[in-house]
Amino acid sequence: MATLADIAVSGAINLLSAFIFLLAFAILRLQPFNDRVYFPKWYLKGLRSSPSRSGAFVRRVVNLDFRSYIRFLNWMPEALKMPEPELIDHAGLDSAVYLRIYLMGLKIFVPITFLAWAILVPVNYTNNALEAAKMVADVTASDIDKLSISNIPLKSQRFWTHIVMAYAFTFWTCYVLLREYEKVASMRLQFLSSERRRPDQFTVLVRNVPPDPDETVSELVEHFFLVNHPDHYLTHRVVCNANKLASLVKKKKKKQNWLDYYQLKYSRDQSQRPQMKTGFLGLWGGKVDAIDYHISEIEKLSEEIEEERKRVLKDPKSIMPAAFVSFKTRWGAAVCAQTQQSRNPTLWLTEWAAEPRDVYWQNLAIPYMSLKVRRLIIGVAFFFLTFFFMIPIASVQALASIEGIEKRAPFLKSVIEIKFIKSVIQGFLPGIALKLFLIFLPTILMIMSKFEGFVSLSSLERRSATRYYIFLIINVFLGSILTGAAFEQLNSFINQSANEIPKTIGVAVPMKATFFITYIMVDGWAGIAGEVLMLKPLILYHLKNFFLVKTEKDREEAMDPGSVGFNTGEPRIQLYFLLGLVYATVTPLLLPFIIIFFAFAFAVFRHQIINVYNQEYESGAAFWPDVHGRVITALVISQLSLMGLMSTKQAAQSTPFLIALPVLTIWFHRFCNGRHKSAFVKYPLQEAMMKDTLERARDPNFNLKAYLQSAYVHPVFKGDDDDIDEDDLLSGKMETESVLVPTKRQSRRNTPAPSKISGGSSPSLPETVKNGQYSIGDKERSWLIV
């Protein structure tokens, strides 16, 4: 069990690590040759030029202005200066709202910390229950636990203080959540109403288009929307399966990079042409001329790419039963995206299209009917992943106790009893070991999400974040508490009667606060400082710059600004919400560590968002309901854990008063979602009409069809010389006036609606339909396709 001295050693190690990281960052960011690593966002916006282009060679590499080194921490106040509206314009609403999660953490935990330390800490400390427990049973405890609820004796009236504080903390947290939900919903609506024109505002994704033996998918989509959305339909683009083509293009790009590397190498030393082996990773195989080999490989790939491209455009099997359908107005797109299109609810399924940057093209080729099966498979796989990960978690918990190590490895006793080593093992190693176990988890969860078939990067990240959060709750939180408690109290369980075991658990659960304190310092202090250093992007940039860069475009591509990483960052934040809310009434000592994390992380990520991260997409803060729901989940878990703890303390009279808390919290969650969630999943028709009206007044001659025509072209087709051919094949051709739409149908399969011309109940087919065509205009719309 870690003591105050162990926590102090861990704090010193992590503070020293954070200081070293910050000092290294402060020095490296000032060097001209690192400018593109630490300020890539400004380069991508064209607002910053390289300081290493002019001047003496030394000044182009090293910053000789010693006054700038004195102000090495000035990046923190600079990061806080930019107002939020300007930040939204600069980085987008997603990034600005992401930062509000850290602010919300400060708003919740700063008042809670003051209350807890002013009221609960004195109440806990002025008892001696742990000393008495040590005399009765072999219970491990430390000085830190004297500040927790474990130090209050059974049946004590002091538990009423914790119950009152639980209500106060719950009401304050709910108040902050409500205000933030209202604020973010208002920011989202304001952002959507003031945002400039974007293709996704006019476009919906249509999936599960029914097959038709007489018409292609493109013709069927065009006919359906001309008939059912005649006043608003503009154009469409069917989805094609170009995954193999994209793979070939990616492979060609890799070969081109190697060719650039060998050509640059040869230009620097022309005494000998570079050689390479053709085997796996260049480790074996026959030696060949590297430049000639890659030129030959690129030519072969170019031929394969051209053949595959023609096949994709001409083979009907490569056309998927899905399409991006664009409308003349936002109002028309909103009506289509938010309504059922067919009497069969499984056909003609519509949803808002993601913005072009946000589309995950590989998954558009997955048949819609297979998605349920895929998600079932991944659900089962995630269950087993979560369950089996308990094994390394249990191993980590073994490190959390010196006594446990001595019992399992007696030969190490003389080494680990050295005071400093003992403090390092208990105060530092458990946190770093757990963090190392979690390194590869986000990648695994993202692969799972991709297999499930989500069609946008934002939805992939949100699903991955949800799974990551569930994993953290079960393995990091519950696993650490339950597994650790079982190891520490094993001997006590064996030697006690059965009715004493719940009491031992009630005392042991708060003791895991020391483990989480060490984890917060490792992950939330040193880890965040390592984030701002950006060691990996720094090394990769200079390697690319030395071996691959020949032009300014190459140098721009070598920059790796990255993004916020919602799928990894947000669940990690939510773990701190969970720890803070659970231990607020149990072990308030943990709360200051939480506050330091939120404050430090807010400054660091604000700097990164302003200067580094280039967000891949803009969802308009669509993730906020998930954030709200996870804080509510943490709140309910904290209430239930307090109820369980109270039941072990024989506080029979006070425990029933806690039952109302989770009920009220869940009701509050339902209220907030009913009041504000629709702003994140639906687009109000009133807002759409206002935006359309204003836009028509300001720019009445804007050619919307030309603007939308190529917005949803698959990336592998962009920039091709014969892109027009692909447009002709995969897109609709509707003009703003009435058009004749050819049809290949051989018979009338649907009963026509009454004609506006004849007004009869059973009108005859228009002459154009008899001739294999039907007219869609302002005067003649005579039948429906279902």
C-alpha positions as a printed Julia matrix, in Angstrom:
786×3 Matrix{Float64}:
   0.0     0.0     0.0
   1.51    3.29   -1.12
   2.22    5.86    1.59
   2.47    9.63    1.46
   6.22    9.23    0.92
   5.6     6.94   -2.08
   3.14    9.41   -3.57
   5.69   12.19   -3.02
   8.38   10.18   -4.85
   5.97    9.46   -7.71
   4.97   13.12   -7.83
   8.61   14.2    -7.95
   9.43   11.75  -10.76
   6.42   12.8   -12.85
   6.89   16.51  -12.2
  10.55   16.19  -13.18
   9.56   14.28  -16.33
   6.95   16.91  -17.2
   9.46   19.73  -16.61
  12.06   18.03  -18.83
   9.47   17.54  -21.58
   8.34   21.18  -21.34
  11.92   22.47  -21.3
  12.82   20.36  -24.34
   9.68   21.57  -26.11
  10.44   25.2   -25.28
  13.93   24.88  -26.78
  13.03   22.77  -29.82
  10.06   24.93  -30.87
  12.32   27.98  -31.1
  14.71   26.38  -33.61
  14.0    27.39  -37.23
  14.47   23.87  -38.6
  11.65   22.63  -36.31
   9.21   25.37  -37.25
   7.11   23.14  -39.5
   6.81   20.52  -36.75
   5.48   22.82  -34.03
   3.47   25.26  -36.2
   2.17   23.17  -39.12
  -1.37   24.51  -38.94
  -0.22   28.01  -39.91
   1.77   26.6   -42.84
  -1.26   24.68  -44.09
  -3.3    27.88  -43.92
  -0.58   29.76  -45.81
  -0.1    32.25  -42.96
   3.48   31.37  -42.03
   6.68   31.09  -44.04
   9.77   29.11  -43.18
  12.33   31.12  -41.17
  15.11   28.89  -42.56
  14.93   30.24  -46.11
  17.1    33.32  -45.7
  20.01   34.57  -43.62
  23.23   32.92  -42.55
  23.31   29.13  -42.4
  23.65   29.06  -38.61
  20.64   31.35  -38.16
  18.61   29.14  -40.5
  19.22   26.17  -38.2
  19.63   27.54  -34.68
  17.84   30.39  -32.93
  20.59   32.73  -31.64
  18.21   35.16  -29.94
  18.9    34.33  -26.29
  16.08   36.58  -25.09
  13.56   34.13  -26.56
  14.93   31.34  -24.34
  14.24   33.37  -21.21
  10.54   33.46  -22.09
  10.39   29.7   -22.7
   6.97   29.32  -21.06
   5.29   32.19  -22.89
   3.45   29.67  -25.1
   0.99   29.01  -22.26
  -0.43   32.55  -21.95
  -0.28   32.89  -25.73
  -2.44   29.77  -26.07
  -5.04   31.23  -23.7
  -5.3    34.63  -25.41
  -7.29   33.64  -28.5
 -11.03   34.25  -27.85
 -13.41   31.35  -28.4
 -15.18   32.86  -31.48
 -11.81   33.36  -33.14
 -10.79   29.85  -32.14
 -13.92   28.46  -33.83
 -13.07   30.33  -37.03
  -9.48   29.16  -36.84
  -9.87   25.5   -35.85
 -13.57   24.67  -36.15
 -16.38   24.02  -33.69
 -15.31   20.43  -32.99
 -11.96   21.57  -31.6
 -13.43   24.45  -29.6
 -16.08   22.23  -28.01
 -13.5    19.53  -27.31
 -11.63   22.08  -25.19
 -14.85   22.83  -23.33
 -14.72   19.3   -21.9
 -11.6    20.3   -19.96
 -13.24   23.55  -18.87
 -16.3    21.61  -17.75
 -14.02   19.42  -15.65
 -12.61   22.5   -13.93
 -16.09   23.94  -13.39
 -17.26   20.71  -11.76
 -14.25   19.75   -9.66
 -12.88   23.07   -8.37
 -15.97   23.8    -6.18
 -16.28   20.09   -5.28
 -12.64   20.04   -4.14
 -13.08   23.07   -1.91
 -16.19   21.58   -0.32
 -14.64   18.14    0.12
 -11.46   19.44    1.7
 -13.32   21.89    3.91
 -15.9    19.39    5.18
 -15.14   15.75    4.38
 -11.38   15.65    5.06
 -11.74   16.87    8.68
 -14.66   14.5     9.22
 -12.63   11.54    7.93
  -9.34   12.37    9.62
 -10.73   12.79   13.12
 -11.47    9.06   13.51
  -9.41    5.92   14.22
 -11.36    3.11   12.54
  -8.37    1.88   10.53
  -6.16    1.56   13.6
  -8.85   -0.53   15.26
  -9.29   -2.65   12.1
  -5.57   -3.47   12.02
  -5.82   -4.94   15.49
  -8.78   -7.14   14.58
  -7.81   -8.3    11.07
  -4.79   -8.2     8.8
  -5.98   -5.2     6.77
  -3.41   -3.19    4.81
  -3.73    0.58    5.08
  -1.6     3.74    4.88
  -1.65    7.3     6.16
  -3.48    8.35    3.02
  -6.43    6.17    3.93
  -6.88    8.12    7.15
  -8.19   10.95    5.0
 -10.79    8.68    3.39
 -14.17    7.32    4.39
 -12.44    4.08    5.44
 -11.37    5.81    8.67
 -14.95    6.24    9.87
 -16.21    3.48   12.2
 -19.25    1.35   11.51
 -22.72    2.75   12.25
 -21.28    6.26   12.68
 -23.6     9.24   12.38
 -20.84   11.0    10.44
 -21.95    9.14    7.32
 -24.78   11.68    7.04
 -22.09   14.22    6.08
 -21.05   12.07    3.13
 -24.66   11.6     2.03
 -25.33   15.35    2.14
 -22.12   15.98    0.2
 -23.12   13.32   -2.35
 -26.35   15.23   -2.99
 -24.47   18.53   -3.2
 -21.91   17.11   -5.64
 -24.66   15.52   -7.77
 -26.74   18.71   -7.97
 -23.7    20.83   -8.82
 -22.52   18.39  -11.5
 -26.0    18.26  -13.05
 -26.22   22.05  -13.02
 -22.9    22.38  -14.87
 -23.91   19.64  -17.32
 -27.21   21.37  -18.09
 -25.55   24.74  -18.67
 -22.9    23.18  -20.9
 -25.5    21.2   -22.89
 -27.46   24.41  -23.47
 -24.32   26.34  -24.4
 -22.96   23.75  -26.82
 -26.39   23.23  -28.46
 -26.63   27.0   -28.95
 -23.07   27.1   -30.33
 -23.9    24.3   -32.77
 -27.04   26.0   -34.11
 -25.19   29.32  -34.36
 -22.32   27.61  -36.16
 -24.65   25.9   -38.66
 -26.57   29.11  -39.35
 -23.47   31.25  -39.82
 -21.31   28.68  -41.57
 -20.4    29.13  -45.19
 -21.85   26.86  -47.85
 -20.75   23.21  -47.62
 -21.66   20.22  -49.83
 -22.99   18.13  -46.94
 -25.62   20.77  -46.19
 -27.33   19.89  -49.49
 -26.58   16.17  -49.69
 -27.98   12.95  -48.24
 -26.61    9.43  -48.42
 -29.14    6.95  -49.82
 -28.51    3.28  -49.07
 -30.13   -0.04  -49.85
 -31.43    1.02  -53.23
 -33.6    -1.9   -54.45
 -32.32   -3.78  -57.51
 -34.13   -3.31  -60.82
 -33.58   -5.56  -63.86
 -34.48   -2.78  -66.3
 -32.44    0.13  -64.95
 -28.99    0.82  -63.55
 -28.57    2.11  -60.02
 -27.88    5.59  -61.34
 -31.04    5.64  -63.48
 -33.15    4.21  -60.68
 -31.91    6.82  -58.17
 -32.51    9.61  -60.65
 -36.05    8.47  -61.43
 -36.97    7.94  -57.8
 -35.93   11.41  -56.67
 -37.23   13.19  -59.73
 -40.64   11.72  -58.97
 -40.68   11.93  -55.18
 -38.66   15.14  -54.69
 -39.38   16.92  -57.99
 -39.02   20.48  -56.75
 -35.77   20.01  -54.85
 -33.73   17.18  -56.4
 -30.62   18.46  -58.17
 -28.1    15.72  -58.92
 -26.6    12.53  -57.57
 -23.5    10.39  -57.6
 -23.7     6.64  -57.13
 -21.2     4.85  -54.9
 -18.67    2.56  -56.54
 -16.43   -0.09  -55.03
 -12.99    1.35  -55.75
 -11.18   -0.25  -52.81
  -8.82   -2.27  -55.02
  -8.1     0.81  -57.1
  -7.37    2.82  -53.95
  -5.03    0.07  -52.75
  -3.11    0.17  -56.04
  -2.84    3.96  -55.88
  -1.54    3.74  -52.31
   1.0     1.12  -53.34
   2.17    3.29  -56.24
   2.63    6.24  -53.88
   4.86    4.13  -51.63
   6.95    3.06  -54.62
   7.2     6.69  -55.7
   8.5     7.66  -52.25
  11.21    5.0   -52.49
  12.08    6.17  -55.99
  12.41    9.75  -54.7
  14.64    8.51  -51.9
  17.01    6.61  -54.21
  17.12    9.45  -56.77
  17.95   11.94  -54.03
  20.59    9.59  -52.67
  22.15    9.22  -56.13
  22.11   12.98  -56.73
  24.16   13.46  -53.56
  26.72   10.77  -54.47
  26.92    9.9   -58.19
  29.96    7.69  -57.81
  27.74    4.59  -57.59
  24.11    3.93  -58.42
  22.1     2.68  -55.42
  21.43   -1.07  -55.21
  18.7    -3.02  -53.4
  17.5    -6.58  -52.8
  14.09   -7.51  -54.17
  13.13   -9.88  -51.32
  11.01   -9.2   -48.22
  11.91   -5.81  -46.7
  15.06   -5.81  -48.82
  16.65   -8.44  -46.58
  17.25  -11.08  -49.26
  16.86  -11.72  -52.96
  18.82  -10.71  -56.0
  20.49   -7.3   -56.15
  19.14   -4.84  -58.72
  19.51   -1.19  -59.61
  17.13    0.5   -57.14
  16.16    3.4   -59.42
  15.48    1.28  -62.5
  13.61   -1.29  -60.4
  11.23    1.27  -58.9
  10.67    3.0   -62.24
   9.69   -0.36  -63.7
   7.41   -1.17  -60.75
   5.7     2.21  -60.99
   5.06    1.72  -64.72
   3.49   -1.69  -64.03
   1.32   -0.23  -61.27
   0.25    2.62  -63.53
  -0.98    0.12  -66.1
  -2.8    -1.88  -63.44
  -4.37    1.3   -62.08
  -5.64    2.31  -65.51
  -7.12   -1.15  -66.15
  -8.77   -1.24  -62.73
 -10.13    2.24  -63.19
 -11.78    1.28  -66.47
 -13.2    -1.85  -64.87
 -14.7     0.12  -61.97
 -16.34    2.57  -64.36
 -17.75   -0.08  -66.71
 -18.49   -3.12  -64.55
 -22.05   -2.96  -63.1
 -20.94   -5.18  -60.21
 -18.65   -2.43  -58.96
 -21.6    -0.06  -58.57
 -23.08   -0.28  -55.07
 -26.8     0.19  -54.28
 -26.09    3.55  -52.68
 -25.72    7.14  -53.81
 -25.0    10.67  -52.66
 -28.08   12.7   -53.64
 -27.84   16.49  -53.69
 -30.73   18.94  -53.54
 -31.31   22.51  -54.61
 -31.93   23.68  -51.05
 -30.98   22.77  -47.5
 -34.69   22.49  -46.78
 -35.11   19.81  -49.42
 -32.1    17.88  -48.12
 -33.39   18.12  -44.52
 -36.81   16.77  -45.51
 -35.25   13.84  -47.36
 -32.67   13.0   -44.68
 -35.18   13.06  -41.83
 -38.14   11.22  -43.37
 -38.99    7.71  -44.57
 -38.8     7.47  -48.36
 -40.61    4.21  -49.08
 -43.49    2.17  -47.7
 -40.88   -0.53  -47.13
 -38.79    0.85  -44.23
 -35.76   -1.24  -45.22
 -35.41    0.33  -48.69
 -34.3     3.79  -49.81
 -32.72    4.53  -46.41
 -31.57    8.12  -46.12
 -29.25    9.9   -43.72
 -27.29   13.12  -43.76
 -24.14   12.73  -45.83
 -20.9    13.36  -44.03
 -18.83   16.21  -45.37
 -16.47   15.02  -48.14
 -13.42   15.08  -45.83
 -15.31   12.96  -43.31
 -16.37   10.16  -45.68
 -14.68    6.81  -45.07
 -14.84    5.52  -48.63
 -13.74    1.94  -48.0
 -16.85    1.14  -45.97
 -19.25    2.46  -48.58
 -18.53   -0.72  -50.53
 -19.89   -2.92  -47.7
 -23.41   -4.25  -48.48
 -25.91   -2.65  -46.14
 -27.58   -5.94  -45.21
 -24.31   -7.34  -43.84
 -23.83   -4.55  -41.31
 -25.94   -6.19  -38.6
 -23.92   -9.39  -38.83
 -20.65   -7.48  -38.73
 -21.7    -5.55  -35.62
 -22.79   -8.74  -33.88
 -19.4   -10.31  -34.59
 -17.54   -7.27  -33.27
 -19.77   -7.13  -30.2
 -18.8   -10.69  -29.29
 -15.13  -10.0   -30.05
 -15.17   -6.87  -27.88
 -16.68   -8.83  -25.0
 -13.85  -11.38  -25.09
 -11.22   -8.66  -25.53
 -12.53   -6.88  -22.44
 -12.76  -10.08  -20.43
  -9.3   -11.45  -21.26
  -7.63   -8.1   -20.68
  -8.36   -8.64  -16.98
  -5.3   -10.91  -16.88
  -2.69   -8.16  -17.48
  -4.71   -5.82  -15.26
  -4.37   -8.33  -12.41
  -0.63   -8.48  -13.09
  -0.4    -4.71  -12.86
  -2.2    -4.75   -9.53
   0.4    -7.17   -8.17
   2.93   -4.34   -8.56
   0.74   -2.01   -6.55
   1.58   -3.82   -3.32
   5.05   -4.37   -1.93
   3.61   -6.97    0.4
   2.16   -8.86   -2.54
   5.51   -8.91   -4.37
   7.31  -10.13   -1.26
   4.84  -12.97   -0.81
   5.17  -14.1    -4.43
   8.91  -13.41   -4.88
  10.65  -13.6    -1.49
  14.11  -13.48   -3.08
  13.49   -9.84   -4.11
  12.75   -8.73   -0.57
  16.24   -7.36    0.13
  16.13   -5.25   -3.06
  12.63   -3.85   -2.85
  12.98   -2.96    0.82
  15.44   -0.21   -0.14
  13.47    2.92    0.62
  13.82    4.67   -2.76
  13.2     1.53   -4.82
  10.19    0.7    -2.68
   8.75    4.17   -3.26
   9.36    3.95   -7.02
   7.71    0.52   -7.25
   4.61    1.56   -5.33
   4.33    5.14   -6.49
   5.41    5.07  -10.13
   5.61    1.62  -11.75
   1.91    0.61  -11.46
   0.75    3.7   -13.33
   3.35    3.47  -16.09
   2.75   -0.28  -16.51
  -0.99    0.22  -16.95
  -0.41    3.03  -19.46
   1.91    0.8   -21.49
  -0.74   -1.95  -21.58
  -3.22    0.54  -23.07
  -0.98    1.84  -25.88
  -2.24   -0.48  -28.62
  -5.86   -0.64  -27.46
  -7.17    2.41  -29.44
  -5.75    0.96  -32.67
  -7.47   -2.38  -32.03
 -10.79   -0.67  -31.27
 -10.55    1.49  -34.4
  -9.99   -1.62  -36.53
 -13.11   -3.11  -34.94
 -15.13    0.01  -35.73
 -13.99   -0.04  -39.35
 -15.04   -3.67  -39.65
 -18.51   -2.71  -38.4
 -19.01   -0.61  -41.51
 -19.43    3.0   -40.36
 -19.14    5.33  -43.34
 -17.63    8.46  -41.79
 -14.49    9.16  -39.82
 -16.51   10.98  -37.16
 -18.82    7.99  -36.59
 -15.8     5.67  -36.51
 -14.16    7.79  -33.85
 -17.36    8.09  -31.8
 -17.93    4.32  -31.85
 -14.29    3.63  -30.99
 -14.48    6.19  -28.16
 -17.59    4.49  -26.76
 -15.88    1.12  -26.7
 -12.72    2.59  -25.23
 -14.75    4.19  -22.43
 -16.53    0.91  -21.65
 -13.16   -0.83  -21.62
 -11.7     1.75  -19.21
 -14.65    1.41  -16.85
 -14.51   -2.39  -16.74
 -10.78   -3.02  -16.79
  -9.03    0.09  -15.54
 -11.59    1.19  -12.95
 -13.55   -1.87  -11.81
 -10.71   -4.27  -12.63
  -8.18   -2.26  -10.66
 -10.47   -1.93   -7.65
 -11.8    -5.48   -7.49
  -8.63   -7.3    -8.54
  -6.45   -5.16   -6.33
  -8.74   -5.52   -3.34
  -8.85   -9.31   -3.77
  -5.05   -9.58   -3.84
  -4.53   -7.31   -0.87
  -7.16   -8.88    1.32
  -6.65  -12.55    0.36
  -5.29  -13.62    3.73
  -7.99  -11.71    5.56
 -10.7   -13.45    3.51
  -9.29  -16.89    4.33
  -9.06  -16.26    8.06
 -12.35  -14.42    8.5
 -15.88  -15.67    8.83
 -18.14  -15.16    5.82
 -20.16  -12.33    7.36
 -16.99  -10.27    7.88
 -15.95  -10.31    4.18
 -18.31   -7.5     3.03
 -16.88   -5.28    5.77
 -13.35   -5.94    4.55
 -14.35   -5.07    0.99
 -15.96   -1.85    2.2
 -12.68   -0.84    3.83
 -10.49   -1.99    0.91
 -12.21   -0.25   -2.02
 -11.2     3.33   -1.03
  -7.62    2.13   -0.62
  -7.17    1.93   -4.41
  -7.12    5.72   -4.5
  -3.34    5.58   -4.16
  -3.04    3.52   -7.33
  -5.23    5.96   -9.28
  -3.26    8.91   -7.93
  -0.08    7.42   -9.38
  -1.88    6.72  -12.66
  -3.12   10.32  -12.87
   0.4    11.64  -12.35
   1.86    9.35  -15.01
  -0.86    9.77  -17.61
  -2.25   13.21  -16.77
   0.94   15.06  -15.91
   3.96   13.52  -17.64
   1.8    12.11  -20.44
   0.27   15.48  -21.31
   3.7    17.13  -21.23
   4.9    14.46  -23.64
   1.97   15.32  -25.91
   3.2    18.87  -26.43
   6.78   17.7   -27.12
   5.59   15.69  -30.17
   8.71   13.53  -30.23
   7.4    11.04  -32.79
   6.25   13.67  -35.39
   9.54   15.51  -34.83
  11.65   12.46  -35.66
   9.48   11.4   -38.61
   9.53   14.88  -40.14
  13.32   15.13  -40.09
  13.7    11.61  -41.49
  11.32   12.43  -44.35
  12.92   15.82  -44.84
  16.37   14.24  -45.19
  15.52   11.19  -47.28
  12.43   12.1   -49.36
  11.92   15.86  -49.65
  12.88   17.4   -52.98
  10.3    20.16  -53.41
   8.23   22.46  -51.22
   5.22   20.22  -51.84
   7.19   17.25  -50.54
   8.14   19.24  -47.47
   4.49   20.12  -46.86
   3.49   16.47  -47.14
   6.23   15.53  -44.69
   4.49   17.54  -41.99
   2.28   15.42  -39.76
   0.07   17.79  -37.77
  -2.27   15.03  -36.65
  -5.64   15.77  -35.08
  -7.24   15.92  -31.67
  -7.94   12.19  -31.73
 -11.42   12.1   -30.25
 -11.42    8.3   -30.09
  -8.49    8.28  -27.65
  -8.57   11.68  -25.95
 -12.22   11.91  -24.92
 -12.46    8.49  -23.17
  -9.28    9.33  -21.28
 -10.87   12.58  -20.09
 -13.98   10.66  -19.07
 -11.88    8.33  -16.92
 -10.8    11.38  -14.92
 -14.43   12.46  -14.55
 -15.22    8.97  -13.28
 -12.33    8.91  -10.8
 -13.11   12.4    -9.55
 -16.81   11.76   -9.0
 -16.31    8.33   -7.4
 -13.59    9.46   -4.99
 -15.01   12.9    -4.22
 -16.93   11.53   -1.23
 -14.63    8.56   -0.59
 -11.04    9.88   -0.79
 -10.97   13.66   -1.45
  -7.16   13.57   -1.52
  -7.4    12.53   -5.19
  -9.29   15.66   -6.29
  -6.34   18.15   -6.47
  -4.55   15.75   -8.84
  -7.66   15.77  -11.06
  -7.76   19.58  -11.1
  -4.09   19.83  -12.08
  -4.75   17.44  -14.95
  -7.71   19.42  -16.32
  -5.93   22.78  -16.05
  -2.65   21.56  -17.55
  -4.34   19.57  -20.32
  -6.55   22.56  -21.23
  -3.49   24.79  -21.78
  -1.57   22.11  -23.7
  -4.39   21.08  -26.03
  -5.41   24.69  -26.65
  -1.87   25.35  -27.83
  -1.9    22.2   -29.98
  -5.26   23.03  -31.55
  -4.17   26.58  -32.38
  -0.72   25.74  -33.75
  -0.52   22.04  -34.62
  -3.62   19.91  -35.09
  -5.36   20.03  -38.44
  -8.78   18.49  -37.87
  -9.69   15.9   -40.52
 -13.39   16.77  -40.49
 -16.0    19.08  -38.98
 -19.07   17.5   -37.39
 -20.43   20.6   -35.66
 -19.84   19.14  -32.16
 -22.09   16.16  -32.9
 -20.21   14.21  -30.22
 -21.48   16.28  -27.28
 -24.46   14.02  -26.36
 -21.93   11.2   -25.94
 -19.81   13.4   -23.66
 -22.87   14.31  -21.59
 -23.98   10.68  -21.35
 -20.59    9.48  -20.14
 -20.41   12.05  -17.37
 -23.89   10.95  -16.32
 -22.67    7.33  -16.35
 -19.74    8.29  -14.12
 -22.12   10.08  -11.78
 -24.4     7.04  -11.48
 -21.41    4.72  -10.9
 -20.18    7.02   -8.14
 -23.62    6.95   -6.48
 -23.93    3.17   -6.71
 -20.42    2.63   -5.37
 -21.17    4.91   -2.43
 -24.37    2.97   -1.76
 -22.42   -0.3    -1.75
 -19.77    1.17    0.49
 -22.37    2.48    2.95
 -24.01   -0.93    3.12
 -20.73   -2.42    4.34
 -20.51    0.28    6.98
 -23.78   -0.84    8.57
 -25.28    2.6     7.92
 -28.74    1.08    7.52
 -30.58    4.27    8.44
 -28.69    6.56    6.07
 -28.14    4.31    3.04
 -31.77    4.39    1.75
 -31.47    8.15    1.29
 -28.95    7.49   -1.51
 -31.43    5.49   -3.59
 -33.03    8.67   -4.92
 -29.73    9.92   -6.38
 -29.37    7.54   -9.36
 -33.1     7.83  -10.07
 -32.9    11.64  -10.17
 -29.7    11.53  -12.22
 -31.2     9.25  -14.87
 -34.33   11.43  -15.02
 -32.11   14.49  -15.45
 -30.27   12.76  -18.31
 -33.54   11.97  -20.07
 -34.69   15.57  -19.58
 -31.49   17.01  -21.07
 -31.62   14.68  -24.07
 -35.28   15.45  -24.66
 -34.56   19.16  -24.48
 -31.3    19.47  -26.41
 -30.25   16.25  -28.18
 -32.37   16.89  -31.27
 -30.13   19.86  -32.07
 -27.29   17.36  -32.61
 -29.11   14.77  -34.72
 -31.64   16.83  -36.7
 -31.51   20.03  -38.68
 -34.52   22.3   -38.01
 -36.5    23.03  -41.17
 -36.97   26.6   -39.97
 -33.2    27.12  -39.82
 -32.77   25.47  -43.22
 -35.38   27.72  -44.83
 -33.89   30.86  -43.28
 -30.42   29.92  -44.49
 -31.69   29.15  -48.01
 -33.65   32.41  -48.22
 -30.69   34.52  -47.11
 -28.37   32.76  -49.51
 -30.69   33.25  -52.47
 -30.94   36.95  -51.65
 -27.2    37.39  -51.34
 -26.1    35.24  -54.28
 -29.05   34.55  -56.62
 -26.87   33.48  -59.57
 -24.73   30.91  -57.78
 -24.35   27.68  -59.79
 -25.05   25.14  -57.06
 -25.02   22.15  -59.4
 -21.49   22.9   -60.57
 -20.45   23.33  -56.94
 -21.92   19.97  -55.89
 -21.14   17.98  -59.04
 -17.69   16.8   -58.0
 -17.99   17.17  -54.22
 -18.48   13.44  -53.64
 -16.16   12.05  -56.28
 -14.15    9.15  -54.88
 -10.62   10.44  -54.04
  -8.96    8.01  -56.44
 -10.78    9.69  -59.36
  -9.93   13.25  -58.41
  -7.35   14.94  -60.55
  -7.67   12.48  -63.42
  -7.62   13.88  -66.93
 -10.75   12.05  -67.97
 -12.74   12.82  -64.85
 -15.63   13.94  -67.04
 -16.18   10.39  -68.21
 -16.56    9.28  -64.62
 -18.99   12.12  -64.01
 -21.11   11.09  -66.97
 -21.3     7.52  -65.76
 -21.83    7.96  -62.05
 -23.78   11.2   -61.68
 -27.24   12.39  -62.55
 -27.89   14.98  -65.24
 -30.84   17.04  -64.08
 -31.16   20.62  -65.24
 -33.08   23.28  -63.41
 -35.82   23.26  -66.03
 -38.17   20.41  -66.96
 -36.42   17.41  -68.48
 -37.37   14.19  -70.18
 -36.04   11.23  -68.23
 -35.59    8.06  -70.29
 -36.74    4.85  -68.7
 -36.09    1.23  -69.65
 -39.15   -0.13  -67.89
 -41.2    -2.48  -70.1
 -44.43   -2.21  -68.12
 -46.24   -0.14  -65.56
 -45.49   -1.77  -62.23
 -47.19    0.86  -60.1
 -50.64    2.38  -60.11
 -50.26    5.98  -61.17
 -51.51    8.79  -59.0
 -54.24   11.05  -60.4
 -52.86   13.4   -63.03
 -52.9    17.08  -62.33
 -53.88   17.6   -65.96
 -56.75   15.17  -66.33
 -57.82   15.05  -62.71
 -59.19   11.54  -63.29
 -58.88    8.76  -60.78
 -57.35    6.36  -63.31
 -55.48    8.47  -65.8
 -53.98    7.02  -68.9
 -50.24    7.07  -69.28
 -48.78   10.26  -70.71
 -47.62    9.92  -74.28
 -44.01   10.37  -73.21
 -44.26    7.38  -70.86
 -45.75    5.22  -73.64
 -42.71    6.04  -75.71
 -40.34    4.94  -72.97
 -39.99    8.35  -71.27
 -41.81   10.38  -68.69
 -41.77   14.13  -68.17
 -40.9    15.8   -64.88
 -41.6    19.49  -64.84
 -43.75   22.1   -63.19
 -46.92   20.94  -64.97
 -46.71   17.16  -65.32
 -45.98   14.73  -62.49
 -48.32   11.87  -62.99
 -46.99    8.75  -61.26
 -44.84    7.45  -58.45
 -42.06    4.92  -58.18
 -42.03    3.02  -54.89
